[in-house]
mmCIF file of C-alpha atoms in Angstrom:
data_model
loop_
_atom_site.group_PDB
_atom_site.id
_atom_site.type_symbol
_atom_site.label_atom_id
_atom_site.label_comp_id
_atom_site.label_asym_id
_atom_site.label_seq_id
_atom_site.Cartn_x
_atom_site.Cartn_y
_atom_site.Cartn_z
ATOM 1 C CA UNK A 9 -13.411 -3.478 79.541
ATOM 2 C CA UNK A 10 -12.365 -3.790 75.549
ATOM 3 C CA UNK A 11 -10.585 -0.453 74.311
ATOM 4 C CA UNK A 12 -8.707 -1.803 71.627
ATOM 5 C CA UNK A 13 -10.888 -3.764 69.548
ATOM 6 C CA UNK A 14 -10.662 -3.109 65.822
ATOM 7 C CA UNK A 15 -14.250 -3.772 63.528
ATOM 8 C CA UNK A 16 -13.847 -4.226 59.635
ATOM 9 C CA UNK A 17 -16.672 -4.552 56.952
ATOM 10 C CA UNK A 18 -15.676 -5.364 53.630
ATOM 11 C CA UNK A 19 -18.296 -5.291 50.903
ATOM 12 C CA UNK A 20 -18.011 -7.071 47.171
ATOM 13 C CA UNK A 21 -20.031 -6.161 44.210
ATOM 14 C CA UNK A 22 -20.294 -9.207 41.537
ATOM 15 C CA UNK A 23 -21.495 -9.080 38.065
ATOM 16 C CA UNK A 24 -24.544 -11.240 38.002
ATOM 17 C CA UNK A 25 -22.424 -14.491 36.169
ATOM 18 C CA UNK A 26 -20.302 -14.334 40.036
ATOM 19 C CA UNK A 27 -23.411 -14.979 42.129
ATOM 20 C CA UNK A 28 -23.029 -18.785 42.005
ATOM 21 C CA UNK A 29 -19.745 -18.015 43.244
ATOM 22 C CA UNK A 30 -20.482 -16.003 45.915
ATOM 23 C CA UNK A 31 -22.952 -18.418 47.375
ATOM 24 C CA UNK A 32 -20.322 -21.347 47.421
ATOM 25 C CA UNK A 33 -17.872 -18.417 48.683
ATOM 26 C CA UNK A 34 -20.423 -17.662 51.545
ATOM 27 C CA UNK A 35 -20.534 -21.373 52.182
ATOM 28 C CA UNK A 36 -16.789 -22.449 52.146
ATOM 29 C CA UNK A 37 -15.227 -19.430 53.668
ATOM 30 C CA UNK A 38 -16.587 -19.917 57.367
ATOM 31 C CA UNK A 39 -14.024 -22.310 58.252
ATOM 32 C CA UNK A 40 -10.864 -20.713 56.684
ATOM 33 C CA UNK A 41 -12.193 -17.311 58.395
ATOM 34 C CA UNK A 42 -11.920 -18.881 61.987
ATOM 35 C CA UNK A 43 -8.877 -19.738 61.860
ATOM 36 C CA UNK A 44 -7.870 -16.192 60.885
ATOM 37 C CA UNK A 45 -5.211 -14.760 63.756
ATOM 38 C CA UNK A 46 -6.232 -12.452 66.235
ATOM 39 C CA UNK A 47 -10.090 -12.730 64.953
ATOM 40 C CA UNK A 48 -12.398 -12.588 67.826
ATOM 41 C CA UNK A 49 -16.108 -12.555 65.769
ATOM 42 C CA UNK A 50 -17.117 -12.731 62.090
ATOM 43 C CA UNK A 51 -20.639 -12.732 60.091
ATOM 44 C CA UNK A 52 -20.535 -13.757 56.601
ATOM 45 C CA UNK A 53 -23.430 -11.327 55.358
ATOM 46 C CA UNK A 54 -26.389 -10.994 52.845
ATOM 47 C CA UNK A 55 -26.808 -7.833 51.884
ATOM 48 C CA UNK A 56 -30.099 -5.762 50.225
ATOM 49 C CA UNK A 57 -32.206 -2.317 51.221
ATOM 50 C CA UNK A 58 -33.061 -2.494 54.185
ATOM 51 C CA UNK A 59 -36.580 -1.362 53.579
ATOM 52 C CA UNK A 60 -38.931 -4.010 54.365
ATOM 53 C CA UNK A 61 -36.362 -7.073 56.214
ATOM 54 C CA UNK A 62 -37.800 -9.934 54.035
ATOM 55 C CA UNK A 63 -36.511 -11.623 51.125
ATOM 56 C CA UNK A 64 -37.422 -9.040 48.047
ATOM 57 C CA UNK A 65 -34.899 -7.052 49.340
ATOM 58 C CA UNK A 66 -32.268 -9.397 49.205
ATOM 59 C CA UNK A 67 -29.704 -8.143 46.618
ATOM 60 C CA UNK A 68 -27.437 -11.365 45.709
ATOM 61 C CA UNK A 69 -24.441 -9.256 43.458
ATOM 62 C CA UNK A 70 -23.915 -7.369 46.901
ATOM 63 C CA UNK A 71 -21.858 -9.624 50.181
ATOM 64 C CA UNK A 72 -20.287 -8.458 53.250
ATOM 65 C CA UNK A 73 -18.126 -9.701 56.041
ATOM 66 C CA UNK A 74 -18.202 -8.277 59.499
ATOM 67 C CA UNK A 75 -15.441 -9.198 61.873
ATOM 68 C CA UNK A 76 -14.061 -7.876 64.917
ATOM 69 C CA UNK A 77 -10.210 -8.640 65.660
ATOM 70 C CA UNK A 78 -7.739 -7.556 68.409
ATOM 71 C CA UNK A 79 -5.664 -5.181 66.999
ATOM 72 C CA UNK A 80 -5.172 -3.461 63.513
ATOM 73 C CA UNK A 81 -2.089 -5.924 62.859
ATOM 74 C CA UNK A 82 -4.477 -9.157 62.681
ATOM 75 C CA UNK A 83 -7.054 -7.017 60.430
ATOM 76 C CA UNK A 84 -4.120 -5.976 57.894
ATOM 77 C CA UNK A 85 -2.776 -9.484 57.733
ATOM 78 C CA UNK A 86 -6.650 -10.968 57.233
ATOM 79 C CA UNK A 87 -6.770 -7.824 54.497
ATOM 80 C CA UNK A 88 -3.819 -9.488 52.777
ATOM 81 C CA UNK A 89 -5.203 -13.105 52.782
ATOM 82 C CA UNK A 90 -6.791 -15.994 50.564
ATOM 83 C CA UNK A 91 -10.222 -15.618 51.643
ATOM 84 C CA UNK A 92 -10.203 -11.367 50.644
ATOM 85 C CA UNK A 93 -8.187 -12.619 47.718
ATOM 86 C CA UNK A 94 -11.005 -15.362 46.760
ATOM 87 C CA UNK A 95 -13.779 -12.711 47.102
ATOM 88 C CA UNK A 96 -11.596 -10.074 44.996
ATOM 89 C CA UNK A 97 -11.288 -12.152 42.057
ATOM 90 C CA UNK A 98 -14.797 -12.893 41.587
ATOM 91 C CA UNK A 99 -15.917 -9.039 42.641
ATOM 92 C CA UNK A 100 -16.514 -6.352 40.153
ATOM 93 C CA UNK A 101 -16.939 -3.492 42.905
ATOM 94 C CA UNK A 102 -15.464 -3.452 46.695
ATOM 95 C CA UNK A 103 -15.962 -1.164 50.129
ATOM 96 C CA UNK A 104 -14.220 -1.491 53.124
ATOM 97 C CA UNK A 105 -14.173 0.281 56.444
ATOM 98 C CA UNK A 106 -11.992 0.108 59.748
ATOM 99 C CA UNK A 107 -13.837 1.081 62.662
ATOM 100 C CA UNK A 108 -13.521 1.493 66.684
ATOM 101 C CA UNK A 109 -15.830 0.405 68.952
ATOM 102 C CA UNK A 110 -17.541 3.321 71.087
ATOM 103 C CA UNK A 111 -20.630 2.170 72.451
ATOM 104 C CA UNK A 112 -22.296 -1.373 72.484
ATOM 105 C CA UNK A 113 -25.418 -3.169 74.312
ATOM 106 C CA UNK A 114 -27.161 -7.023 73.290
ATOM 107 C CA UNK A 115 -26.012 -9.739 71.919
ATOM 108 C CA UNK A 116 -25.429 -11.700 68.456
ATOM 109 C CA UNK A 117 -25.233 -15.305 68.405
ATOM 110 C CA UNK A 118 -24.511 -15.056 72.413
ATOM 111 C CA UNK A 119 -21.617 -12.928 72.200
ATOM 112 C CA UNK A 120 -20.695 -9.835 72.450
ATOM 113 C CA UNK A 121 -18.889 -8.750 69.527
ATOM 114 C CA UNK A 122 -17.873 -5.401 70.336
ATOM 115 C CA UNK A 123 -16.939 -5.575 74.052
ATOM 116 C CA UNK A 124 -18.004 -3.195 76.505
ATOM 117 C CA UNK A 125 -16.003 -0.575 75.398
ATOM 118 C CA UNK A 126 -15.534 2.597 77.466
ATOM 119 C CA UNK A 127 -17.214 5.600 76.639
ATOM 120 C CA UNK A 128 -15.288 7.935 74.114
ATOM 121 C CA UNK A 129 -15.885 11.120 72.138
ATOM 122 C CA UNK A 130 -15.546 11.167 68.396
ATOM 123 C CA UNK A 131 -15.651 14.336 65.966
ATOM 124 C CA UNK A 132 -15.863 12.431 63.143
ATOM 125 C CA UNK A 133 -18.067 10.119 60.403
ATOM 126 C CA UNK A 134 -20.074 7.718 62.981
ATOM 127 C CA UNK A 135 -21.182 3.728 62.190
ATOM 128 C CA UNK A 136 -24.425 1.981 63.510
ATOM 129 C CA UNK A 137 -24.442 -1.511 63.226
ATOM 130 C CA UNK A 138 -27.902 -3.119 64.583
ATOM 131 C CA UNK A 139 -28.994 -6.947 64.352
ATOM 132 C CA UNK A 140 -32.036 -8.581 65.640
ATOM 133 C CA UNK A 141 -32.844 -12.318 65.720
ATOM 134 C CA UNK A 142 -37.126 -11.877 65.367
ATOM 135 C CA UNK A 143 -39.296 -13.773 67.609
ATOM 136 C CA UNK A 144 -41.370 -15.980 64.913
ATOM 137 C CA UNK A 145 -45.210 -15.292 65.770
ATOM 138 C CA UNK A 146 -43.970 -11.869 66.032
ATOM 139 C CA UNK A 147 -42.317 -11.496 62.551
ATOM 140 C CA UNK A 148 -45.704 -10.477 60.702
ATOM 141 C CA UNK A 149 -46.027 -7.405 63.118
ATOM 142 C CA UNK A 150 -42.204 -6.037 63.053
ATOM 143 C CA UNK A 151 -42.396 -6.433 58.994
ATOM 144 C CA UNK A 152 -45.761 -3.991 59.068
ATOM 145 C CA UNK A 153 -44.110 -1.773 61.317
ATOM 146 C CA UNK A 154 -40.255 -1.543 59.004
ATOM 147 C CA UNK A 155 -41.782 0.451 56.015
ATOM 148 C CA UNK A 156 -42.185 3.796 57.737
ATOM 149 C CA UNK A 157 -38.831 3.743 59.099
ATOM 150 C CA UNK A 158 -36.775 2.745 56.408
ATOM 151 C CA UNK A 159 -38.392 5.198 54.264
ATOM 152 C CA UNK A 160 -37.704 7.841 56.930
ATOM 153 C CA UNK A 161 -33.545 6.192 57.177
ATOM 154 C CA UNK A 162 -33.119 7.062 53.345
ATOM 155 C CA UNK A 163 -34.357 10.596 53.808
ATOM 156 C CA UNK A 164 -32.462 11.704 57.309
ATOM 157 C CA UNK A 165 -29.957 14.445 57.118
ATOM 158 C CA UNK A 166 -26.252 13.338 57.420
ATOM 159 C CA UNK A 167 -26.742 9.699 56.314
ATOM 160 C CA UNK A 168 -23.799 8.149 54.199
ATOM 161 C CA UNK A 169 -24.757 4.172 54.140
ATOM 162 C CA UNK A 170 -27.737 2.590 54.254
ATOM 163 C CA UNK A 171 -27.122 -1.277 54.188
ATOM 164 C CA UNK A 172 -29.428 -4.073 55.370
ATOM 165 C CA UNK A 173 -27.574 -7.043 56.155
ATOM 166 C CA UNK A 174 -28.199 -10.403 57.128
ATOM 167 C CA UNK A 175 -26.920 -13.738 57.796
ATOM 168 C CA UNK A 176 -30.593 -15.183 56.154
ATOM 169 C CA UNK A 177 -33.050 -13.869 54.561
ATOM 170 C CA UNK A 178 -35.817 -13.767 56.815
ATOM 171 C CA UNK A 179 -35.678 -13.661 60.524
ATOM 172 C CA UNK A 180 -32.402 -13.091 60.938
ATOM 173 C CA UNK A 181 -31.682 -9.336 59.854
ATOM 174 C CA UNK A 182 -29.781 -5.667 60.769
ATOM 175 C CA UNK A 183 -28.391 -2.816 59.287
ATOM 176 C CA UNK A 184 -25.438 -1.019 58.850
ATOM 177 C CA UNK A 185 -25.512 2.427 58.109
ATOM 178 C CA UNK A 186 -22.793 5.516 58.077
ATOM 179 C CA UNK A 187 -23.425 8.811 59.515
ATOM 180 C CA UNK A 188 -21.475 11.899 58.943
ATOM 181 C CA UNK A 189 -21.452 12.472 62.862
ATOM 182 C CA UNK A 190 -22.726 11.407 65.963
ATOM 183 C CA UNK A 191 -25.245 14.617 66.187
ATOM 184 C CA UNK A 192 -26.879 13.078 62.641
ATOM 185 C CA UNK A 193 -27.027 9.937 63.765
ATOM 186 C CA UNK A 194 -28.625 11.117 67.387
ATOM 187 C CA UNK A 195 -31.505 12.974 65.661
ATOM 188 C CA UNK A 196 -32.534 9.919 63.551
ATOM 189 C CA UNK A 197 -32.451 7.365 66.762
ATOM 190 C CA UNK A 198 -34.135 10.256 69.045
ATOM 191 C CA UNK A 199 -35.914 13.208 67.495
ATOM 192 C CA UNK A 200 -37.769 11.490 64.424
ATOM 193 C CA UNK A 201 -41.070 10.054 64.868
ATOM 194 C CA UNK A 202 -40.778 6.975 63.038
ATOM 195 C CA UNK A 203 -38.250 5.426 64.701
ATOM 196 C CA UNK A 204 -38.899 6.536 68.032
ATOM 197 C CA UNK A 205 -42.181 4.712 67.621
ATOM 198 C CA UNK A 206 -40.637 2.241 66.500
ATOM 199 C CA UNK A 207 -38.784 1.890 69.241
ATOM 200 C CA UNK A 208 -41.467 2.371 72.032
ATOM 201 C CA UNK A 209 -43.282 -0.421 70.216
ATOM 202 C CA UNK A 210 -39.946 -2.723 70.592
ATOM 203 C CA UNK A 211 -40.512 -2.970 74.136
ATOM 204 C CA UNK A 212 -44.505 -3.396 74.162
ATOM 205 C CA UNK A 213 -44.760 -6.306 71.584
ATOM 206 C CA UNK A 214 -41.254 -8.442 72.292
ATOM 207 C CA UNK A 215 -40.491 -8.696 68.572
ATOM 208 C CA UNK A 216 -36.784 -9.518 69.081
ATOM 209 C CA UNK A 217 -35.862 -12.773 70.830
ATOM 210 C CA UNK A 218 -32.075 -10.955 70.346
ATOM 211 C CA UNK A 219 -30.606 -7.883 69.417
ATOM 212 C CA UNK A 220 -27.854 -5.721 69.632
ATOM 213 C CA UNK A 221 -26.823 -2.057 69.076
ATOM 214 C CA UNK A 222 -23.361 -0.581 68.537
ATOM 215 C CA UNK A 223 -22.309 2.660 67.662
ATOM 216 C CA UNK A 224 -18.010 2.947 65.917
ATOM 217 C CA UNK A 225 -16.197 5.377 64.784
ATOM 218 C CA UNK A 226 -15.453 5.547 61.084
ATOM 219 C CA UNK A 227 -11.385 5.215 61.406
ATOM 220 C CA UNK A 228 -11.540 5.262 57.427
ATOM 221 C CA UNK A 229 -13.079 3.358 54.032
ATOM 222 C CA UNK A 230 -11.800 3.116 50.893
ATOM 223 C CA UNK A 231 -13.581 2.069 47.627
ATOM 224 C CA UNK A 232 -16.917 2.552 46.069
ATOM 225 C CA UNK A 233 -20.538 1.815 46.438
ATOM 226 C CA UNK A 234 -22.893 1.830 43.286
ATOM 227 C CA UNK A 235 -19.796 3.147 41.587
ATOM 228 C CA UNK A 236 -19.043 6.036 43.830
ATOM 229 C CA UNK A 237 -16.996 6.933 47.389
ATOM 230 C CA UNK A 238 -20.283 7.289 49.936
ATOM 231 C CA UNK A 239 -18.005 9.719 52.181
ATOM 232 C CA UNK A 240 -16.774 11.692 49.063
#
């Protein structure tokens, strides 16, 4: 069982001269991030709404890095290191969260990034990190079925962060989102009727050849989104 684990998301904001930057940055950093200390997964991430999972809503001034290490000692020393430094000088906006694991099922890329941690309560602001890997001649289908539910996301009491994220832009997708507690995120997974569908549907038509579901708990952020603090 994994207790310990400690999850990170930085996002960077570039001006729109930066994006040919970022996309060498997104293509040179994958090597230099695995030999980070104490790192046990990383996704260098796309970024864009979330509201339909293909490629209009890719937003390329907005990147993200997910990574899970062992301990808050390798995640500080990562925090203070060339590739954070790289992205920092060619960002004009930045968000970052540390997080703890609290509940996890699936898979991404074969692993388990988050462990199998025990259960644990948290009073506090809640993560939801989800990633699917879509079974092709089922894509059409899940893309028809997003709209309703994203719309339905951006309107559900208690949300902080909406993010879709991505390591390509089609077929490959997820989101991370913030909640201002566990109860807020509950009713959106259980109680509305667009996602439960949603959901039911997941099971009948086998759109996800992988997936994966975690629930964290927001240990703290700092920075700004679209100019502002999302948990202000």
């Amino acid at each position: 069982m994994t207790t310990r684990r400690l999850a990170t998301l930085h996002v960077w904001g570039v001006p729109g001269r930066s994006v040919p930057a970022a996309l060498l940055r997104m293509a040179t950093d994958r090597r230099p991030l695995r030999r980070s200390p104490g790192l046990r997964f990383a996704k260098l991430l796309g970024t864009g709404s979330g509201r339909s999972f293909t490629v209009r809503d890719a937003d390329p001034r907005r990147w993200a890095l997910l990574a899970v290490w062992d301990d808050e000692r390798a995640a500080t020393a990562f925090e203070t290191g060339d590739v954070v430094a790289r992205w920092q000088r060619i960002a004009d906006e930045q968000w970052s969260a540390r997080m703890r694991p609290l509940a996890a099922r699936g898979r991404w890329s074969r692993q388990e990034p988050f462990g199998k941690p025990w259960p644990q309560r948290w009073d506090g602001p809640v993560a939801a990190v989800t990633r699917a890997r879509l079974t092709p001649r089922k894509a059409v289908t899940f893309w028809r079925a997003v709209p309703p539910v994203s719309a339905d996301l951006h309107e559900s009491p208690g949300l902080r962060v909406a993010l879709g994220i991505g390591e390509a832009p089609l077929g490959l997708q997820g989101t991370f989102s913030v909640w201002e507690s566990a109860s807020a995120l509950n009713s959106f997974a259980y109680d509305r009727a667009p996602h439960a569908a949603v959901v039911t549907r997941t099971a009948q038509e086998g759109w996800y050849a992988e997936e994966l579901f975690a629930r964290l708990a927001l240990l703290s952020a700092e920075g700004t989104l679209d100019g502002r603090d999302p948990l202000a």
